[in-house]
Short mmCIF file of N, CA and C in Angstrom, two decimals:
data_model
loop_
_atom_site.label_atom_id
_atom_site.label_comp_id
_atom_site.label_asym_id
_atom_site.label_seq_id
_atom_site.Cartn_x
_atom_site.Cartn_y
_atom_site.Cartn_z
N MET O 1 -12.50 -0.32 3.50
CA MET O 1 -12.51 -1.49 2.68
C MET O 1 -11.08 -1.89 2.28
N LEU O 2 -10.26 -0.90 1.96
CA LEU O 2 -8.87 -1.21 1.63
C LEU O 2 -8.13 -1.80 2.82
N ASP O 3 -8.52 -1.35 4.02
CA ASP O 3 -7.88 -1.89 5.22
C ASP O 3 -8.16 -3.38 5.36
N SER O 4 -9.40 -3.79 5.09
CA SER O 4 -9.72 -5.21 5.21
C SER O 4 -8.99 -6.04 4.16
N PHE O 5 -8.84 -5.49 2.94
CA PHE O 5 -8.08 -6.20 1.91
C PHE O 5 -6.62 -6.35 2.33
N TYR O 6 -6.07 -5.28 2.91
CA TYR O 6 -4.69 -5.33 3.38
C TYR O 6 -4.51 -6.42 4.44
N ILE O 7 -5.42 -6.47 5.40
CA ILE O 7 -5.31 -7.44 6.49
C ILE O 7 -5.48 -8.87 5.98
N VAL O 8 -6.38 -9.08 5.03
CA VAL O 8 -6.57 -10.43 4.49
C VAL O 8 -5.31 -10.90 3.78
N VAL O 9 -4.71 -10.03 2.97
CA VAL O 9 -3.48 -10.41 2.26
C VAL O 9 -2.35 -10.61 3.27
N PHE O 10 -2.26 -9.73 4.26
CA PHE O 10 -1.22 -9.86 5.27
C PHE O 10 -1.33 -11.17 6.03
N ASN O 11 -2.53 -11.51 6.48
CA ASN O 11 -2.72 -12.74 7.25
C ASN O 11 -2.52 -13.99 6.39
N TYR O 12 -2.87 -13.92 5.11
CA TYR O 12 -2.70 -15.07 4.24
C TYR O 12 -1.21 -15.40 4.06
N TYR O 13 -0.41 -14.38 3.81
CA TYR O 13 1.01 -14.62 3.58
C TYR O 13 1.83 -14.71 4.86
N LYS O 14 1.27 -14.27 5.97
CA LYS O 14 1.99 -14.33 7.25
C LYS O 14 2.25 -15.77 7.67
N LYS O 15 1.30 -16.65 7.34
CA LYS O 15 1.44 -18.06 7.73
C LYS O 15 2.64 -18.72 7.07
N SER O 16 2.87 -18.39 5.82
CA SER O 16 3.92 -19.09 5.09
C SER O 16 5.21 -18.28 4.94
N LEU O 17 5.14 -16.96 4.92
CA LEU O 17 6.32 -16.16 4.63
C LEU O 17 6.85 -15.35 5.80
N GLY O 18 6.11 -15.25 6.86
CA GLY O 18 6.58 -14.52 8.04
C GLY O 18 6.67 -13.03 7.81
N LYS O 19 7.87 -12.46 8.03
CA LYS O 19 8.04 -11.01 7.94
C LYS O 19 7.95 -10.48 6.51
N ARG O 20 8.18 -11.32 5.53
CA ARG O 20 8.07 -10.86 4.14
C ARG O 20 6.63 -10.56 3.76
N SER O 21 5.69 -11.03 4.56
CA SER O 21 4.28 -10.74 4.29
C SER O 21 3.99 -9.25 4.42
N LEU O 22 4.76 -8.54 5.21
CA LEU O 22 4.58 -7.09 5.33
C LEU O 22 4.84 -6.40 4.00
N ALA O 23 5.92 -6.77 3.35
CA ALA O 23 6.27 -6.16 2.07
C ALA O 23 5.27 -6.56 0.99
N ILE O 24 4.82 -7.80 0.99
CA ILE O 24 3.88 -8.26 -0.02
C ILE O 24 2.54 -7.57 0.14
N SER O 25 2.05 -7.48 1.38
CA SER O 25 0.76 -6.83 1.58
C SER O 25 0.83 -5.33 1.30
N LEU O 26 1.95 -4.70 1.60
CA LEU O 26 2.11 -3.28 1.27
C LEU O 26 2.18 -3.08 -0.24
N ALA O 27 2.87 -3.96 -0.94
CA ALA O 27 2.93 -3.88 -2.40
C ALA O 27 1.55 -4.12 -3.00
N TYR O 28 0.78 -5.04 -2.41
CA TYR O 28 -0.57 -5.30 -2.91
C TYR O 28 -1.46 -4.08 -2.75
N ILE O 29 -1.46 -3.47 -1.58
CA ILE O 29 -2.35 -2.34 -1.35
C ILE O 29 -1.93 -1.15 -2.20
N ASN O 30 -0.62 -0.98 -2.43
CA ASN O 30 -0.16 0.08 -3.33
C ASN O 30 -0.63 -0.20 -4.76
N LEU O 31 -0.48 -1.42 -5.22
CA LEU O 31 -0.91 -1.79 -6.57
C LEU O 31 -2.41 -1.61 -6.73
N LEU O 32 -3.18 -2.01 -5.74
CA LEU O 32 -4.63 -1.88 -5.83
C LEU O 32 -5.05 -0.42 -5.86
N GLU O 33 -4.51 0.37 -4.98
CA GLU O 33 -4.90 1.78 -4.92
C GLU O 33 -4.46 2.54 -6.17
N LEU O 34 -3.27 2.25 -6.66
CA LEU O 34 -2.79 2.93 -7.86
C LEU O 34 -3.54 2.48 -9.11
N SER O 35 -3.95 1.22 -9.16
CA SER O 35 -4.71 0.77 -10.32
C SER O 35 -6.11 1.38 -10.34
N VAL O 36 -6.73 1.52 -9.17
CA VAL O 36 -8.02 2.20 -9.11
C VAL O 36 -7.87 3.66 -9.51
N LEU O 37 -6.82 4.29 -9.02
CA LEU O 37 -6.55 5.68 -9.37
C LEU O 37 -6.30 5.85 -10.87
N LEU O 38 -5.57 4.94 -11.45
CA LEU O 38 -5.30 4.98 -12.90
C LEU O 38 -6.58 4.78 -13.70
N ALA O 39 -7.43 3.87 -13.26
CA ALA O 39 -8.69 3.64 -13.97
C ALA O 39 -9.59 4.88 -13.91
N LEU O 40 -9.68 5.50 -12.74
CA LEU O 40 -10.48 6.72 -12.62
C LEU O 40 -9.91 7.86 -13.45
N ALA O 41 -8.61 8.03 -13.39
CA ALA O 41 -7.98 9.12 -14.13
C ALA O 41 -8.12 8.91 -15.63
N SER O 42 -7.95 7.68 -16.10
CA SER O 42 -8.09 7.44 -17.53
C SER O 42 -9.54 7.59 -17.98
N PHE O 43 -10.48 7.26 -17.10
CA PHE O 43 -11.89 7.49 -17.43
C PHE O 43 -12.18 8.97 -17.61
N PHE O 44 -11.73 9.79 -16.66
CA PHE O 44 -11.97 11.22 -16.77
C PHE O 44 -11.22 11.84 -17.95
N MET O 45 -10.04 11.33 -18.23
CA MET O 45 -9.29 11.82 -19.38
C MET O 45 -10.00 11.46 -20.69
N ALA O 46 -10.47 10.22 -20.81
CA ALA O 46 -11.20 9.80 -22.00
C ALA O 46 -12.52 10.56 -22.13
N PHE O 47 -13.17 10.79 -21.01
CA PHE O 47 -14.42 11.56 -21.03
C PHE O 47 -14.17 12.99 -21.51
N ALA O 48 -13.10 13.59 -21.03
CA ALA O 48 -12.77 14.96 -21.44
C ALA O 48 -12.43 15.02 -22.93
N VAL O 49 -11.75 14.01 -23.43
CA VAL O 49 -11.41 13.98 -24.85
C VAL O 49 -12.67 13.81 -25.70
N GLN O 50 -13.57 12.94 -25.27
CA GLN O 50 -14.80 12.72 -26.02
C GLN O 50 -15.70 13.95 -26.02
N MET O 51 -15.66 14.71 -24.95
CA MET O 51 -16.46 15.93 -24.86
C MET O 51 -15.74 17.14 -25.46
N LYS O 52 -14.57 16.88 -26.01
CA LYS O 52 -13.74 17.91 -26.66
C LYS O 52 -13.35 19.03 -25.70
N MET O 53 -13.06 18.64 -24.48
CA MET O 53 -12.55 19.58 -23.48
C MET O 53 -11.05 19.37 -23.38
N ILE O 54 -10.30 20.41 -23.56
CA ILE O 54 -8.85 20.32 -23.46
C ILE O 54 -8.51 20.64 -22.00
N VAL O 55 -8.27 19.62 -21.23
CA VAL O 55 -7.99 19.82 -19.81
C VAL O 55 -6.49 19.87 -19.58
N MET O 56 -5.80 18.84 -20.04
CA MET O 56 -4.34 18.79 -19.90
C MET O 56 -3.78 17.87 -20.96
N SER O 57 -2.51 18.06 -21.23
CA SER O 57 -1.88 17.22 -22.23
C SER O 57 -1.55 15.85 -21.63
N SER O 58 -1.21 14.94 -22.49
CA SER O 58 -0.89 13.59 -22.04
C SER O 58 0.36 13.57 -21.16
N THR O 59 1.32 14.39 -21.48
CA THR O 59 2.55 14.47 -20.66
C THR O 59 2.24 14.98 -19.26
N LYS O 60 1.43 16.01 -19.18
CA LYS O 60 1.06 16.54 -17.87
C LYS O 60 0.24 15.53 -17.07
N PHE O 61 -0.59 14.77 -17.77
CA PHE O 61 -1.37 13.72 -17.12
C PHE O 61 -0.46 12.70 -16.45
N TRP O 62 0.57 12.23 -17.17
CA TRP O 62 1.46 11.22 -16.62
C TRP O 62 2.35 11.78 -15.52
N VAL O 63 2.73 13.03 -15.63
CA VAL O 63 3.52 13.65 -14.55
C VAL O 63 2.68 13.78 -13.29
N LEU O 64 1.44 14.23 -13.45
CA LEU O 64 0.55 14.35 -12.31
C LEU O 64 0.25 12.99 -11.70
N PHE O 65 0.04 11.98 -12.54
CA PHE O 65 -0.21 10.64 -12.02
C PHE O 65 0.99 10.10 -11.26
N SER O 66 2.19 10.34 -11.74
CA SER O 66 3.38 9.85 -11.04
C SER O 66 3.58 10.59 -9.71
N LEU O 67 3.28 11.87 -9.66
CA LEU O 67 3.38 12.60 -8.38
C LEU O 67 2.36 12.10 -7.37
N ILE O 68 1.14 11.86 -7.83
CA ILE O 68 0.12 11.32 -6.94
C ILE O 68 0.49 9.91 -6.51
N SER O 69 1.11 9.14 -7.39
CA SER O 69 1.54 7.78 -7.05
C SER O 69 2.59 7.78 -5.95
N VAL O 70 3.52 8.70 -6.03
CA VAL O 70 4.54 8.81 -4.97
C VAL O 70 3.87 9.15 -3.65
N PHE O 71 2.90 10.05 -3.69
CA PHE O 71 2.18 10.42 -2.47
C PHE O 71 1.42 9.23 -1.90
N VAL O 72 0.75 8.45 -2.76
CA VAL O 72 -0.02 7.29 -2.30
C VAL O 72 0.89 6.23 -1.68
N VAL O 73 2.01 5.98 -2.31
CA VAL O 73 2.95 4.98 -1.77
C VAL O 73 3.47 5.43 -0.41
N PHE O 74 3.82 6.70 -0.30
CA PHE O 74 4.31 7.21 0.99
C PHE O 74 3.21 7.15 2.05
N LYS O 75 1.98 7.50 1.66
CA LYS O 75 0.85 7.46 2.61
C LYS O 75 0.61 6.04 3.11
N ASN O 76 0.62 5.08 2.19
CA ASN O 76 0.40 3.69 2.59
C ASN O 76 1.55 3.17 3.46
N TRP O 77 2.76 3.57 3.14
CA TRP O 77 3.90 3.15 3.95
C TRP O 77 3.77 3.67 5.38
N MET O 78 3.35 4.92 5.51
CA MET O 78 3.18 5.49 6.85
C MET O 78 1.95 4.90 7.56
N ARG O 79 0.91 4.63 6.82
CA ARG O 79 -0.33 4.17 7.43
C ARG O 79 -0.26 2.74 7.93
N TYR O 80 0.31 1.85 7.14
CA TYR O 80 0.31 0.43 7.49
C TYR O 80 1.60 -0.02 8.15
N ASN O 81 2.34 0.89 8.70
CA ASN O 81 3.59 0.54 9.36
C ASN O 81 3.39 0.63 10.87
N GLY O 82 3.43 -0.50 11.54
CA GLY O 82 3.45 -0.49 13.00
C GLY O 82 2.09 -0.56 13.66
N LYS O 83 1.76 0.48 14.43
CA LYS O 83 0.62 0.45 15.32
C LYS O 83 -0.71 0.30 14.59
N LYS O 84 -0.87 0.99 13.48
CA LYS O 84 -2.12 0.92 12.72
C LYS O 84 -2.40 -0.50 12.25
N ARG O 85 -1.36 -1.20 11.81
CA ARG O 85 -1.53 -2.58 11.37
C ARG O 85 -1.97 -3.47 12.52
N ASN O 86 -1.41 -3.25 13.69
CA ASN O 86 -1.80 -4.05 14.85
C ASN O 86 -3.25 -3.79 15.25
N VAL O 87 -3.69 -2.55 15.17
CA VAL O 87 -5.07 -2.22 15.49
C VAL O 87 -6.01 -2.85 14.48
N LEU O 88 -5.67 -2.76 13.19
CA LEU O 88 -6.50 -3.36 12.15
C LEU O 88 -6.56 -4.88 12.29
N ASN O 89 -5.46 -5.48 12.65
CA ASN O 89 -5.43 -6.93 12.82
C ASN O 89 -6.29 -7.35 14.00
N ALA O 90 -6.32 -6.54 15.04
CA ALA O 90 -7.15 -6.85 16.20
C ALA O 90 -8.64 -6.69 15.89
N LYS O 91 -8.98 -5.74 15.04
CA LYS O 91 -10.38 -5.50 14.67
C LYS O 91 -10.86 -6.41 13.56
N ASN O 92 -10.01 -7.27 13.05
CA ASN O 92 -10.36 -8.13 11.93
C ASN O 92 -11.56 -9.00 12.29
N LYS O 93 -12.56 -9.00 11.42
CA LYS O 93 -13.80 -9.73 11.66
C LYS O 93 -13.76 -11.16 11.11
N SER O 94 -12.63 -11.59 10.65
CA SER O 94 -12.40 -12.93 10.08
C SER O 94 -13.30 -13.22 8.88
N LYS O 95 -13.78 -12.20 8.20
CA LYS O 95 -14.49 -12.40 6.94
C LYS O 95 -13.43 -12.54 5.86
N GLN O 96 -13.27 -13.74 5.38
CA GLN O 96 -12.21 -14.03 4.43
C GLN O 96 -12.65 -13.78 3.00
N HIS O 97 -11.80 -13.16 2.24
CA HIS O 97 -12.00 -12.98 0.82
C HIS O 97 -11.07 -13.95 0.10
N SER O 98 -11.42 -14.29 -1.10
CA SER O 98 -10.57 -15.17 -1.89
C SER O 98 -9.29 -14.42 -2.27
N ILE O 99 -8.16 -15.03 -2.01
CA ILE O 99 -6.88 -14.38 -2.30
C ILE O 99 -6.70 -14.22 -3.82
N TYR O 100 -7.25 -15.14 -4.58
CA TYR O 100 -7.16 -15.04 -6.04
C TYR O 100 -7.99 -13.87 -6.56
N LEU O 101 -9.17 -13.69 -5.98
CA LEU O 101 -10.01 -12.56 -6.37
C LEU O 101 -9.35 -11.24 -5.98
N LEU O 102 -8.70 -11.22 -4.84
CA LEU O 102 -8.01 -10.00 -4.41
C LEU O 102 -6.87 -9.64 -5.36
N TRP O 103 -6.15 -10.63 -5.86
CA TRP O 103 -5.06 -10.35 -6.80
C TRP O 103 -5.58 -10.05 -8.20
N LEU O 104 -6.79 -10.49 -8.52
CA LEU O 104 -7.35 -10.18 -9.84
C LEU O 104 -7.93 -8.77 -9.90
N MET O 105 -8.29 -8.21 -8.77
CA MET O 105 -8.87 -6.86 -8.77
C MET O 105 -7.92 -5.81 -9.34
N PRO O 106 -6.65 -5.72 -8.91
CA PRO O 106 -5.77 -4.72 -9.54
C PRO O 106 -5.56 -4.97 -11.02
N LEU O 107 -5.48 -6.23 -11.41
CA LEU O 107 -5.31 -6.54 -12.83
C LEU O 107 -6.53 -6.11 -13.64
N ALA O 108 -7.71 -6.28 -13.07
CA ALA O 108 -8.93 -5.85 -13.77
C ALA O 108 -8.96 -4.33 -13.91
N PHE O 109 -8.58 -3.61 -12.87
CA PHE O 109 -8.56 -2.15 -12.95
C PHE O 109 -7.52 -1.67 -13.96
N ILE O 110 -6.38 -2.33 -14.02
CA ILE O 110 -5.36 -1.96 -15.00
C ILE O 110 -5.87 -2.23 -16.41
N LEU O 111 -6.55 -3.34 -16.61
CA LEU O 111 -7.12 -3.66 -17.91
C LEU O 111 -8.17 -2.62 -18.32
N ILE O 112 -9.00 -2.21 -17.38
CA ILE O 112 -9.99 -1.17 -17.66
C ILE O 112 -9.30 0.14 -18.02
N ALA O 113 -8.24 0.46 -17.29
CA ALA O 113 -7.51 1.70 -17.58
C ALA O 113 -6.87 1.67 -18.96
N VAL O 114 -6.31 0.53 -19.34
CA VAL O 114 -5.69 0.41 -20.67
C VAL O 114 -6.74 0.57 -21.76
N VAL O 115 -7.90 -0.03 -21.57
CA VAL O 115 -8.98 0.11 -22.56
C VAL O 115 -9.42 1.57 -22.65
N LEU O 116 -9.54 2.25 -21.52
CA LEU O 116 -9.96 3.66 -21.54
C LEU O 116 -8.89 4.57 -22.14
N ILE O 117 -7.64 4.25 -21.90
CA ILE O 117 -6.57 5.06 -22.50
C ILE O 117 -6.56 4.87 -24.01
N GLN O 118 -6.85 3.65 -24.46
CA GLN O 118 -6.91 3.40 -25.91
C GLN O 118 -8.12 4.10 -26.55
N ALA O 119 -9.15 4.40 -25.75
CA ALA O 119 -10.34 5.06 -26.28
C ALA O 119 -10.10 6.51 -26.62
N GLN O 120 -9.02 7.06 -26.15
CA GLN O 120 -8.71 8.45 -26.45
C GLN O 120 -8.32 8.52 -27.88
#
């Protein structure tokens, strides 16, 4: 599913921006994946606090999240660079998603994460 979102964003910006669409689509997929990861992590952290389970401190949580973020960015950079992008573009089923909805998804996940972090 993330692959199709990447290709839709890439093809949308490719028409007007050319090679800069690679950087924009990679930044989008990184933002989307990290916002989903942040929302899930903040949910589990808030759940653990509500259940009075001491799993990890807030500092350790942010350090772990930043390490996982570096891994995700590197993984996406390796995955969507070159041949994989060409294969995904060839397999594209031309099912178009709204570009505005695609950009609102990471913002919604970040908003959910902020609400869950405040619930702690």
